Each structure stands twice: as C-alpha cells, then as structure tokens.
Amino acid sequence: MAELAQSASLEQIENVRVKVLGRGGELTELLRSMREVPAQERPAIGQLANQVKRDIEERIEVLKNELRRRALGESLARAPLDVTLPGVQFPRGHIHPLTQITERLLDIWAAMGFEVIPTPDIEDDFHNFGALNFPSDHPARDMQDTFFLGDGLLLRTHTSNGQIRVMERRQPPLAVVCPGACYRRDELSVRYSPMFSQIEGFAVDEFGKITMAHLKGALTEFLRAFFGPTSQVRFRASFFPFTEPSAEADVRCIFCAGTGCRVCKHSGWIEILGAGMIHPNVLRAVGYDPQRYSGFAFGMGVERLALIKLGVDDMRLFFENDLRFLTQF
Ligand code: PHE
C-alpha cells in the first residue's frame, strides 16, 4: 500500500501489481504456501490473505482511474475539445438509380401477377431473331446493328429472347417479365447507348382469352402506377416481326411539357415501349399451337423510363458513374 501510494504513473502501479500479485508475486507465493500453515490457523490466515489481496486490487483500480482521469484532464487542457466540430463523414454507398428504377418497374409488374424470370444476354441467332419471326435478310441481323461473338453467338439486341427462352420450357398460362441488358452497335448519345436495359413482358393463355384490350389495359395500368395517374400516354400502330398487330407507347416529354426539345427530338413525346399480340409464327417456334394459345408481349426501355421519371436529360449520365450525379439519387 505504501509503494502504491508513491506510484505516480500507470507503469509504476503495474510494477507493484506484478511484484505482489503477479505469478511469482509476494502475496501469490504466500497464498500458495497455505499448506504449510497449521490446520487450525489456516481458515483465519487464508481469509486474511484473501482480504489483503482484494484490498490491494481495489486500491490499484482506484489509483489507475484517478491517473487516467488526470491524464484526460491534462490533454483537454492542452488542446481543448470542440464538440461542435463536424464528425468524420463516411461516404455512404447506395443502389444505382437505374437499378432502383428497375426494381420499381418489376415491383409494379409483380403486383399485377407477373413472374420475374431473368434470361441470358449471350444468345444465339435462333432465340434473338429466328424464333421471333425475323426474316433471314432482316436489317437488324446486319453487322451494323448486332455485336456478333463468333461460334453462332451474339449479344442479344433486345429482351425478346426471354419470350422464347421461357415459352420453350413452360406451358401456358404464363405471365412473365424478363429484365436484362441488351446491346446494339449505337454510338453513346443523349438517347442511345451500345448497352442498355429492357424489361420484356408477356402473357399467354388459351386462344382468345387474352386480347389487345388486355394489353392496352395492362400497359396503361402500369404507366399510371409508375408515372402517376395524370401522366399522358399515347399508343401508336407500329410493326415488329414478332407481334401482329403491333403498337408503340409514348409518354409526354417532361422536359419541354410537349413543346419540343432535344430529348424528345422535338416531337413532344418520348417513346418508351413496343408491344403487340404474339405472332403465330413465334408460338409455333416454341411448339405452341397458335389455334390453341394466344397472348401479348411488350418490351420497355428502362433508361428511357428512368430519364423521364428522374428528370435526367442525358442517358450518358447513367453510365459515366460520376458521383456528383449518382449521389443525387
Ligand atoms: N423487342 C422490341 C424492341 O426491342 C420491343 C418489343 C417487345 C415489341 C415485345 C413488341 C413486343 O424494340
């Protein structure tokens, strides 16, 4: 106790502790030799030795705490702590805006009863073109548009391969959405990118059960859920080899409110999806009898939908990964 009283540092205290309570310490040795104490004195002496041990341990704790408190006080006096300074900021990551939008789009379709099934983006000619009723001389098959990988493989140019992949191995009734990346030999620009994302959707059931009216109804419902009940949408007749009849849907350009700008190519509308009734030749290609089954299909561009929804007027921003852009979402 006297030695402790004279200890002025944590180190000195530790030295005393080792000397008395350590493995070979004075008190440790003493406790170890209790056997030599006559039996009738042992309880009293044992108790005393343990009491001394506890007293010393307690004293050491008290002294250590006092020293620590004093050290803290001194360091604060030297360099005062300003608790109003901002803390260290750890940058927080988050999900990429395109992924957020994709998840939202799939949520809406899932809520309408569509099953989400991803399909491959490395494809063969049959699944990307042939089974989708593209004639063998169709310009989309041209080297200019498609990335060919050799060995009969290519990067899919749209998610419509998803229709073929799923129908090949499943039987109607089907209501499915297939999200994924697509590739075309386009220059990166305000509206185009050589890699982009689509969500394909289709529903097939007994012949006549699913009509063009269901297609229009499902798409309108979807667009209202995504853009809000007052958004303006229009359908136009169109052409795709794999649908008949075919349509495209546009939404009002939010950048110019319809007066015309570079994003909508001065038309006031932004095209967001293609759709139609699945062509009988497509059903035949997957082994369905077109007299027994019919259905609709659509394919929507995720970046286009994201541009409009988030008010971003240049598609390149989604791919440049500039944090000043990404952290806004
Ligand atoms: N695959 C078409 C495209 O990429 C979109 C589409 C899908 C059209 C399904 C009709 C039916 O433009």
mmCIF file of C-alpha atoms and ligand atoms in Angstrom:
data_model
loop_
_atom_site.group_PDB
_atom_site.id
_atom_site.type_symbol
_atom_site.label_atom_id
_atom_site.label_comp_id
_atom_site.label_asym_id
_atom_site.label_seq_id
_atom_site.Cartn_x
_atom_site.Cartn_y
_atom_site.Cartn_z
ATOM 1 C CA MET A 1 0.000 0.000 0.000
ATOM 2 C CA ALA A 2 2.859 2.348 0.798
ATOM 3 C CA GLU A 3 4.518 1.598 -2.522
ATOM 4 C CA LEU A 4 1.253 2.204 -4.324
ATOM 5 C CA ALA A 5 0.845 5.493 -2.573
ATOM 6 C CA GLN A 6 4.173 6.577 -4.014
ATOM 7 C CA SER A 7 3.437 5.415 -7.556
ATOM 8 C CA ALA A 8 2.933 8.328 -9.890
ATOM 9 C CA SER A 9 2.323 6.532 -13.179
ATOM 10 C CA LEU A 10 0.352 3.613 -14.600
ATOM 11 C CA GLU A 11 3.680 1.894 -15.200
ATOM 12 C CA GLN A 12 4.753 2.155 -11.578
ATOM 13 C CA ILE A 13 1.411 0.836 -10.417
ATOM 14 C CA GLU A 14 1.767 -2.097 -12.782
ATOM 15 C CA ASN A 15 5.209 -2.854 -11.372
ATOM 16 C CA VAL A 16 3.799 -3.035 -7.857
ATOM 17 C CA ARG A 17 0.966 -5.223 -9.045
ATOM 18 C CA VAL A 18 3.350 -7.703 -10.704
ATOM 19 C CA LYS A 19 5.634 -7.705 -7.677
ATOM 20 C CA VAL A 20 2.812 -8.514 -5.249
ATOM 21 C CA LEU A 21 0.014 -10.164 -7.222
ATOM 22 C CA GLY A 22 1.846 -11.473 -10.317
ATOM 23 C CA ARG A 23 2.564 -15.142 -10.999
ATOM 24 C CA GLY A 24 5.598 -15.180 -8.709
ATOM 25 C CA GLY A 25 4.410 -12.229 -6.624
ATOM 26 C CA GLU A 26 4.906 -11.993 -2.859
ATOM 27 C CA LEU A 27 1.268 -12.433 -1.972
ATOM 28 C CA THR A 28 0.763 -15.124 -4.639
ATOM 29 C CA GLU A 29 3.629 -17.111 -3.132
ATOM 30 C CA LEU A 30 2.162 -16.664 0.312
ATOM 31 C CA LEU A 31 -1.261 -17.956 -0.788
ATOM 32 C CA ARG A 32 0.455 -20.893 -2.446
ATOM 33 C CA SER A 33 2.214 -21.916 0.795
ATOM 34 C CA MET A 34 -1.009 -22.099 2.826
ATOM 35 C CA ARG A 35 -0.471 -25.868 3.057
ATOM 36 C CA GLU A 36 2.367 -25.274 5.487
ATOM 37 C CA VAL A 37 0.162 -23.360 7.907
ATOM 38 C CA PRO A 38 -1.156 -25.497 10.768
ATOM 39 C CA ALA A 39 -4.673 -26.692 10.003
ATOM 40 C CA GLN A 40 -6.422 -24.872 12.840
ATOM 41 C CA GLU A 41 -4.934 -21.488 11.793
ATOM 42 C CA ARG A 42 -5.454 -21.987 8.087
ATOM 43 C CA PRO A 43 -9.011 -20.576 7.789
ATOM 44 C CA ALA A 44 -8.180 -17.352 9.609
ATOM 45 C CA ILE A 45 -4.914 -16.771 7.757
ATOM 46 C CA GLY A 46 -6.445 -17.732 4.393
ATOM 47 C CA GLN A 47 -9.254 -15.275 4.908
ATOM 48 C CA LEU A 48 -6.836 -12.543 5.894
ATOM 49 C CA ALA A 49 -4.583 -13.169 2.877
ATOM 50 C CA ASN A 50 -7.576 -13.018 0.529
ATOM 51 C CA GLN A 51 -8.810 -9.838 2.159
ATOM 52 C CA VAL A 52 -5.385 -8.221 1.681
ATOM 53 C CA LYS A 53 -5.397 -9.303 -1.948
ATOM 54 C CA ARG A 54 -8.808 -7.762 -2.571
ATOM 55 C CA ASP A 55 -7.800 -4.535 -0.818
ATOM 56 C CA ILE A 56 -4.709 -4.181 -2.978
ATOM 57 C CA GLU A 57 -6.633 -4.902 -6.170
ATOM 58 C CA GLU A 58 -9.250 -2.328 -5.287
ATOM 59 C CA ARG A 59 -6.659 0.265 -4.432
ATOM 60 C CA ILE A 60 -4.936 -0.342 -7.780
ATOM 61 C CA GLU A 61 -8.220 0.197 -9.652
ATOM 62 C CA VAL A 62 -8.911 3.430 -7.828
ATOM 63 C CA LEU A 63 -5.410 4.760 -8.474
ATOM 64 C CA LYS A 64 -5.500 3.806 -12.143
ATOM 65 C CA ASN A 65 -8.819 5.539 -12.688
ATOM 66 C CA GLU A 66 -7.551 8.630 -10.966
ATOM 67 C CA LEU A 67 -4.443 8.695 -13.145
ATOM 68 C CA ARG A 68 -6.479 8.212 -16.314
ATOM 69 C CA ARG A 69 -8.839 10.978 -15.359
ATOM 70 C CA ARG A 70 -5.942 13.283 -14.639
ATOM 71 C CA ALA A 71 -4.295 12.431 -17.982
ATOM 72 C CA LEU A 72 -7.527 13.191 -19.836
ATOM 73 C CA GLY A 73 -7.885 16.487 -17.992
ATOM 74 C CA GLU A 74 -4.338 17.451 -18.904
ATOM 75 C CA SER A 75 -4.765 16.556 -22.559
ATOM 76 C CA LEU A 76 -8.006 18.533 -22.733
ATOM 77 C CA ALA A 77 -6.299 21.488 -21.133
ATOM 78 C CA ARG A 78 -3.508 21.307 -23.714
ATOM 79 C CA ALA A 79 -5.836 21.021 -26.768
ATOM 80 C CA PRO A 80 -9.435 21.782 -25.852
ATOM 81 C CA LEU A 81 -12.004 19.517 -27.474
ATOM 82 C CA ASP A 82 -14.517 21.389 -29.606
ATOM 83 C CA VAL A 83 -17.557 19.141 -29.565
ATOM 84 C CA THR A 84 -19.306 21.371 -32.085
ATOM 85 C CA LEU A 85 -16.856 20.412 -34.871
ATOM 86 C CA PRO A 86 -18.405 18.146 -37.514
ATOM 87 C CA GLY A 87 -17.531 14.475 -37.140
ATOM 88 C CA VAL A 88 -15.679 12.406 -39.714
ATOM 89 C CA GLN A 89 -18.030 11.882 -42.649
ATOM 90 C CA PHE A 90 -18.104 8.370 -44.033
ATOM 91 C CA PRO A 91 -19.427 8.378 -47.597
ATOM 92 C CA ARG A 92 -22.403 6.047 -47.865
ATOM 93 C CA GLY A 93 -22.964 3.969 -50.974
ATOM 94 C CA HIS A 94 -26.406 3.322 -52.403
ATOM 95 C CA ILE A 95 -28.114 1.459 -55.182
ATOM 96 C CA HIS A 96 -27.527 2.848 -58.695
ATOM 97 C CA PRO A 97 -30.521 4.879 -59.946
ATOM 98 C CA LEU A 98 -31.046 2.511 -62.897
ATOM 99 C CA THR A 99 -31.204 -0.465 -60.530
ATOM 100 C CA GLN A 100 -33.623 1.408 -58.288
ATOM 101 C CA ILE A 101 -35.855 2.123 -61.289
ATOM 102 C CA THR A 102 -35.618 -1.493 -62.497
ATOM 103 C CA GLU A 103 -36.676 -2.741 -59.077
ATOM 104 C CA ARG A 104 -39.620 -0.345 -59.056
ATOM 105 C CA LEU A 105 -40.712 -1.432 -62.557
ATOM 106 C CA LEU A 106 -40.521 -5.108 -61.646
ATOM 107 C CA ASP A 107 -42.422 -4.461 -58.418
ATOM 108 C CA ILE A 108 -45.308 -2.990 -60.388
ATOM 109 C CA TRP A 109 -45.446 -5.956 -62.766
ATOM 110 C CA ALA A 110 -45.105 -8.420 -59.922
ATOM 111 C CA ALA A 111 -48.040 -6.753 -58.173
ATOM 112 C CA MET A 112 -50.057 -7.386 -61.350
ATOM 113 C CA GLY A 113 -49.237 -11.083 -61.165
ATOM 114 C CA PHE A 114 -46.208 -11.262 -63.471
ATOM 115 C CA GLU A 115 -43.396 -13.627 -62.543
ATOM 116 C CA VAL A 116 -39.825 -12.277 -62.886
ATOM 117 C CA ILE A 117 -37.521 -14.577 -64.870
ATOM 118 C CA PRO A 118 -34.051 -13.445 -65.990
ATOM 119 C CA THR A 119 -32.780 -14.825 -69.310
ATOM 120 C CA PRO A 120 -29.269 -14.826 -70.866
ATOM 121 C CA ASP A 121 -27.769 -11.824 -72.664
ATOM 122 C CA ILE A 122 -25.382 -14.006 -74.656
ATOM 123 C CA GLU A 123 -27.655 -15.615 -77.212
ATOM 124 C CA ASP A 124 -27.798 -17.487 -80.499
ATOM 125 C CA ASP A 125 -29.462 -16.365 -83.709
ATOM 126 C CA PHE A 126 -32.495 -18.586 -83.132
ATOM 127 C CA HIS A 127 -33.500 -17.106 -79.774
ATOM 128 C CA ASN A 128 -32.713 -13.485 -80.639
ATOM 129 C CA PHE A 129 -34.032 -13.486 -84.225
ATOM 130 C CA GLY A 130 -35.127 -16.735 -85.874
ATOM 131 C CA ALA A 131 -37.806 -17.848 -83.424
ATOM 132 C CA LEU A 132 -39.042 -14.242 -83.290
ATOM 133 C CA ASN A 133 -40.002 -14.390 -86.954
ATOM 134 C CA PHE A 134 -37.205 -12.162 -88.244
ATOM 135 C CA PRO A 135 -36.708 -12.922 -91.945
ATOM 136 C CA SER A 136 -33.174 -14.077 -92.715
ATOM 137 C CA ASP A 137 -32.413 -10.826 -94.531
ATOM 138 C CA HIS A 138 -33.770 -8.530 -91.804
ATOM 139 C CA PRO A 139 -31.535 -5.457 -91.351
ATOM 140 C CA ALA A 140 -31.317 -5.943 -87.562
ATOM 141 C CA ARG A 141 -29.202 -9.011 -88.248
ATOM 142 C CA ASP A 142 -26.742 -6.801 -90.057
ATOM 143 C CA MET A 143 -23.201 -6.452 -88.724
ATOM 144 C CA GLN A 144 -24.013 -2.768 -88.276
ATOM 145 C CA ASP A 145 -26.567 -3.376 -85.552
ATOM 146 C CA THR A 146 -25.630 -6.543 -83.734
ATOM 147 C CA PHE A 147 -22.489 -7.477 -81.809
ATOM 148 C CA PHE A 148 -21.560 -10.953 -83.037
ATOM 149 C CA LEU A 149 -19.362 -13.069 -80.778
ATOM 150 C CA GLY A 150 -18.454 -15.843 -83.228
ATOM 151 C CA ASP A 151 -19.447 -19.513 -82.889
ATOM 152 C CA GLY A 152 -23.017 -18.530 -83.766
ATOM 153 C CA LEU A 153 -23.340 -16.425 -80.616
ATOM 154 C CA LEU A 154 -24.259 -12.775 -80.290
ATOM 155 C CA LEU A 155 -25.165 -10.218 -77.649
ATOM 156 C CA ARG A 156 -28.938 -10.024 -77.571
ATOM 157 C CA THR A 157 -30.302 -6.891 -79.190
ATOM 158 C CA HIS A 158 -33.480 -6.956 -77.101
ATOM 159 C CA THR A 159 -35.015 -8.959 -74.238
ATOM 160 C CA SER A 160 -37.498 -10.631 -76.608
ATOM 161 C CA ASN A 161 -35.279 -13.725 -76.465
ATOM 162 C CA GLY A 162 -36.847 -14.021 -72.993
ATOM 163 C CA GLN A 163 -40.214 -14.895 -74.571
ATOM 164 C CA ILE A 164 -38.616 -17.773 -76.459
ATOM 165 C CA ARG A 165 -36.464 -18.986 -73.566
ATOM 166 C CA VAL A 166 -39.405 -19.131 -71.161
ATOM 167 C CA MET A 167 -42.085 -20.463 -73.530
ATOM 168 C CA GLU A 168 -39.735 -23.220 -74.750
ATOM 169 C CA ARG A 169 -39.682 -24.765 -71.309
ATOM 170 C CA ARG A 170 -43.048 -23.768 -69.844
ATOM 171 C CA GLN A 171 -46.685 -24.230 -70.784
ATOM 172 C CA PRO A 172 -49.448 -21.575 -70.634
ATOM 173 C CA PRO A 173 -50.973 -19.905 -68.730
ATOM 174 C CA LEU A 174 -47.964 -17.599 -68.411
ATOM 175 C CA ALA A 175 -47.500 -14.026 -67.211
ATOM 176 C CA VAL A 176 -43.794 -13.257 -67.110
ATOM 177 C CA VAL A 177 -41.377 -10.316 -67.113
ATOM 178 C CA CYS A 178 -37.725 -10.745 -68.161
ATOM 179 C CA PRO A 179 -35.370 -7.888 -67.217
ATOM 180 C CA GLY A 180 -31.864 -7.581 -68.599
ATOM 181 C CA ALA A 181 -29.099 -5.896 -70.554
ATOM 182 C CA CYS A 182 -29.258 -5.522 -74.343
ATOM 183 C CA TYR A 183 -26.608 -4.474 -76.845
ATOM 184 C CA ARG A 184 -26.637 -2.647 -80.160
ATOM 185 C CA ARG A 185 -23.920 -1.016 -82.183
ATOM 186 C CA ASP A 186 -25.091 2.523 -81.433
ATOM 187 C CA GLU A 187 -22.909 5.468 -80.503
ATOM 188 C CA LEU A 188 -23.365 6.637 -76.931
ATOM 189 C CA SER A 189 -25.514 9.778 -77.093
ATOM 190 C CA VAL A 190 -28.262 11.681 -75.299
ATOM 191 C CA ARG A 191 -30.801 8.942 -76.124
ATOM 192 C CA TYR A 192 -28.789 5.883 -77.182
ATOM 193 C CA SER A 193 -26.185 3.615 -75.670
ATOM 194 C CA PRO A 194 -24.488 0.460 -77.011
ATOM 195 C CA MET A 195 -25.585 -1.227 -73.790
ATOM 196 C CA PHE A 196 -28.988 -0.570 -72.328
ATOM 197 C CA SER A 197 -31.678 -2.369 -70.352
ATOM 198 C CA GLN A 198 -35.112 -3.593 -71.211
ATOM 199 C CA ILE A 199 -37.916 -5.352 -69.452
ATOM 200 C CA GLU A 200 -39.776 -7.829 -71.615
ATOM 201 C CA GLY A 201 -43.228 -8.918 -70.579
ATOM 202 C CA PHE A 202 -45.716 -11.375 -71.985
ATOM 203 C CA ALA A 203 -48.880 -13.214 -71.116
ATOM 204 C CA VAL A 204 -50.158 -16.327 -72.872
ATOM 205 C CA ASP A 205 -53.351 -18.281 -72.266
ATOM 206 C CA GLU A 206 -55.988 -20.266 -74.139
ATOM 207 C CA PHE A 207 -56.803 -18.789 -77.522
ATOM 208 C CA GLY A 208 -58.906 -15.644 -77.321
ATOM 209 C CA LYS A 209 -58.640 -15.225 -73.558
ATOM 210 C CA ILE A 210 -56.019 -12.511 -73.879
ATOM 211 C CA THR A 211 -56.737 -9.690 -76.303
ATOM 212 C CA MET A 212 -55.206 -6.422 -77.458
ATOM 213 C CA ALA A 213 -57.567 -4.722 -74.989
ATOM 214 C CA HIS A 214 -55.873 -6.596 -72.124
ATOM 215 C CA LEU A 215 -52.508 -5.481 -73.443
ATOM 216 C CA LYS A 216 -53.573 -1.855 -73.578
ATOM 217 C CA GLY A 217 -55.215 -2.112 -70.168
ATOM 218 C CA ALA A 218 -52.161 -3.707 -68.540
ATOM 219 C CA LEU A 219 -49.781 -1.143 -70.044
ATOM 220 C CA THR A 220 -51.981 1.801 -69.113
ATOM 221 C CA GLU A 221 -52.299 0.488 -65.569
ATOM 222 C CA PHE A 222 -48.548 0.054 -65.413
ATOM 223 C CA LEU A 223 -47.775 3.539 -66.762
ATOM 224 C CA ARG A 224 -50.177 5.149 -64.297
ATOM 225 C CA ALA A 225 -48.590 3.237 -61.431
ATOM 226 C CA PHE A 226 -45.118 4.329 -62.497
ATOM 227 C CA PHE A 227 -45.671 7.914 -63.663
ATOM 228 C CA GLY A 228 -48.751 8.838 -61.659
ATOM 229 C CA PRO A 229 -52.450 8.861 -62.519
ATOM 230 C CA THR A 230 -52.337 12.112 -64.508
ATOM 231 C CA SER A 231 -49.460 11.185 -66.830
ATOM 232 C CA GLN A 232 -50.239 11.397 -70.544
ATOM 233 C CA VAL A 233 -49.704 8.300 -72.642
ATOM 234 C CA ARG A 234 -50.445 7.575 -76.286
ATOM 235 C CA PHE A 235 -50.436 4.371 -78.309
ATOM 236 C CA ARG A 236 -49.438 4.271 -81.973
ATOM 237 C CA ALA A 237 -49.726 1.472 -84.500
ATOM 238 C CA SER A 238 -46.316 0.026 -85.291
ATOM 239 C CA PHE A 239 -44.541 -3.005 -86.678
ATOM 240 C CA PHE A 240 -42.432 -5.795 -85.180
ATOM 241 C CA PRO A 241 -41.793 -9.144 -86.882
ATOM 242 C CA PHE A 242 -42.803 -10.980 -83.699
ATOM 243 C CA THR A 243 -46.133 -9.250 -82.970
ATOM 244 C CA GLU A 244 -49.290 -8.735 -85.003
ATOM 245 C CA PRO A 245 -50.877 -6.282 -84.601
ATOM 246 C CA SER A 246 -48.106 -4.143 -83.067
ATOM 247 C CA ALA A 247 -48.079 -0.875 -81.187
ATOM 248 C CA GLU A 248 -45.710 1.550 -79.537
ATOM 249 C CA ALA A 249 -46.408 3.704 -76.500
ATOM 250 C CA ASP A 250 -45.106 7.218 -75.861
ATOM 251 C CA VAL A 251 -45.332 9.428 -72.801
ATOM 252 C CA ARG A 252 -45.469 13.209 -72.800
ATOM 253 C CA CYS A 253 -41.977 14.704 -72.705
ATOM 254 C CA ILE A 254 -41.498 16.078 -69.198
ATOM 255 C CA PHE A 255 -38.535 18.220 -70.201
ATOM 256 C CA CYS A 256 -40.479 20.504 -72.513
ATOM 257 C CA ALA A 257 -44.048 19.563 -71.476
ATOM 258 C CA GLY A 258 -44.703 18.732 -75.114
ATOM 259 C CA THR A 259 -43.398 21.846 -76.815
ATOM 260 C CA GLY A 260 -40.374 20.031 -78.270
ATOM 261 C CA CYS A 261 -36.738 19.678 -77.143
ATOM 262 C CA ARG A 262 -33.593 17.658 -77.906
ATOM 263 C CA VAL A 263 -34.605 14.800 -75.591
ATOM 264 C CA CYS A 264 -37.910 14.154 -77.417
ATOM 265 C CA LYS A 265 -36.400 15.008 -80.809
ATOM 266 C CA HIS A 266 -38.810 17.950 -80.926
ATOM 267 C CA SER A 267 -41.879 15.709 -81.075
ATOM 268 C CA GLY A 268 -43.219 16.393 -77.581
ATOM 269 C CA TRP A 269 -43.405 12.629 -76.902
ATOM 270 C CA ILE A 270 -40.875 10.058 -75.728
ATOM 271 C CA GLU A 271 -41.175 6.506 -76.986
ATOM 272 C CA ILE A 272 -40.865 4.026 -74.143
ATOM 273 C CA LEU A 273 -42.076 0.647 -75.301
ATOM 274 C CA GLY A 274 -43.064 -1.654 -78.115
ATOM 275 C CA ALA A 275 -45.849 -4.188 -77.817
ATOM 276 C CA GLY A 276 -48.352 -6.340 -79.649
ATOM 277 C CA MET A 277 -50.104 -9.678 -79.898
ATOM 278 C CA ILE A 278 -47.572 -12.506 -80.153
ATOM 279 C CA HIS A 279 -47.233 -13.570 -83.801
ATOM 280 C CA PRO A 280 -48.486 -17.116 -84.561
ATOM 281 C CA ASN A 281 -45.068 -17.955 -86.033
ATOM 282 C CA VAL A 282 -43.454 -17.199 -82.670
ATOM 283 C CA LEU A 283 -45.883 -19.510 -80.888
ATOM 284 C CA ARG A 284 -45.122 -22.208 -83.477
ATOM 285 C CA ALA A 285 -41.375 -21.745 -82.968
ATOM 286 C CA VAL A 286 -41.709 -22.661 -79.273
ATOM 287 C CA GLY A 287 -44.032 -25.586 -80.002
ATOM 288 C CA TYR A 288 -47.339 -23.916 -79.068
ATOM 289 C CA ASP A 289 -50.350 -24.425 -81.310
ATOM 290 C CA PRO A 290 -51.471 -20.894 -82.334
ATOM 291 C CA GLN A 291 -55.046 -22.147 -82.661
ATOM 292 C CA ARG A 292 -54.976 -23.168 -79.036
ATOM 293 C CA TYR A 293 -52.999 -20.349 -77.457
ATOM 294 C CA SER A 294 -52.597 -16.608 -77.889
ATOM 295 C CA GLY A 295 -51.091 -13.778 -75.904
ATOM 296 C CA PHE A 296 -49.496 -10.368 -75.815
ATOM 297 C CA ALA A 297 -45.925 -9.171 -75.405
ATOM 298 C CA PHE A 298 -44.209 -5.876 -74.708
ATOM 299 C CA GLY A 299 -40.662 -4.620 -74.298
ATOM 300 C CA MET A 300 -39.813 -1.413 -72.484
ATOM 301 C CA GLY A 301 -36.602 0.607 -72.321
ATOM 302 C CA VAL A 302 -35.501 1.041 -68.723
ATOM 303 C CA GLU A 303 -33.173 4.010 -69.333
ATOM 304 C CA ARG A 304 -35.915 5.892 -71.168
ATOM 305 C CA LEU A 305 -38.315 5.328 -68.299
ATOM 306 C CA ALA A 306 -35.622 6.353 -65.824
ATOM 307 C CA LEU A 307 -34.814 9.553 -67.758
ATOM 308 C CA ILE A 308 -38.414 10.632 -67.660
ATOM 309 C CA LYS A 309 -39.072 9.559 -64.094
ATOM 310 C CA LEU A 310 -35.932 11.153 -62.645
ATOM 311 C CA GLY A 311 -35.864 14.199 -64.913
ATOM 312 C CA VAL A 312 -32.416 13.373 -66.303
ATOM 313 C CA ASP A 313 -31.966 14.745 -69.815
ATOM 314 C CA ASP A 314 -28.899 12.767 -70.926
ATOM 315 C CA MET A 315 -28.644 8.967 -70.881
ATOM 316 C CA ARG A 316 -24.827 9.070 -70.726
ATOM 317 C CA LEU A 317 -25.045 10.268 -67.136
ATOM 318 C CA PHE A 318 -26.286 6.833 -66.087
ATOM 319 C CA PHE A 319 -23.131 5.155 -67.360
ATOM 320 C CA GLU A 320 -20.411 7.643 -66.530
ATOM 321 C CA ASN A 321 -20.586 6.884 -62.808
ATOM 322 C CA ASP A 322 -19.797 10.445 -61.833
ATOM 323 C CA LEU A 323 -20.531 10.550 -58.111
ATOM 324 C CA ARG A 324 -21.753 14.143 -58.346
ATOM 325 C CA PHE A 325 -24.601 12.724 -60.440
ATOM 326 C CA LEU A 326 -25.158 9.407 -58.678
ATOM 327 C CA THR A 327 -25.303 10.801 -55.147
ATOM 328 C CA GLN A 328 -28.370 12.842 -56.124
ATOM 329 C CA PHE A 329 -30.483 9.674 -56.089
HETATM 330 N N1 PHE B 1 -38.128 -6.092 -78.801
HETATM 331 C C1 PHE B 1 -38.706 -4.830 -79.192
HETATM 332 C C2 PHE B 1 -37.605 -3.772 -79.221
HETATM 333 O O1 PHE B 1 -36.528 -4.005 -78.744
HETATM 334 C C3 PHE B 1 -39.786 -4.394 -78.241
HETATM 335 C C4 PHE B 1 -40.976 -5.310 -78.262
HETATM 336 C C5 PHE B 1 -41.079 -6.346 -77.375
HETATM 337 C C6 PHE B 1 -42.011 -5.108 -79.173
HETATM 338 C C7 PHE B 1 -42.200 -7.183 -77.371
HETATM 339 C C8 PHE B 1 -43.114 -5.907 -79.202
HETATM 340 C C9 PHE B 1 -43.208 -6.948 -78.285
HETATM 341 O O2 PHE B 1 -37.804 -2.671 -79.716
#
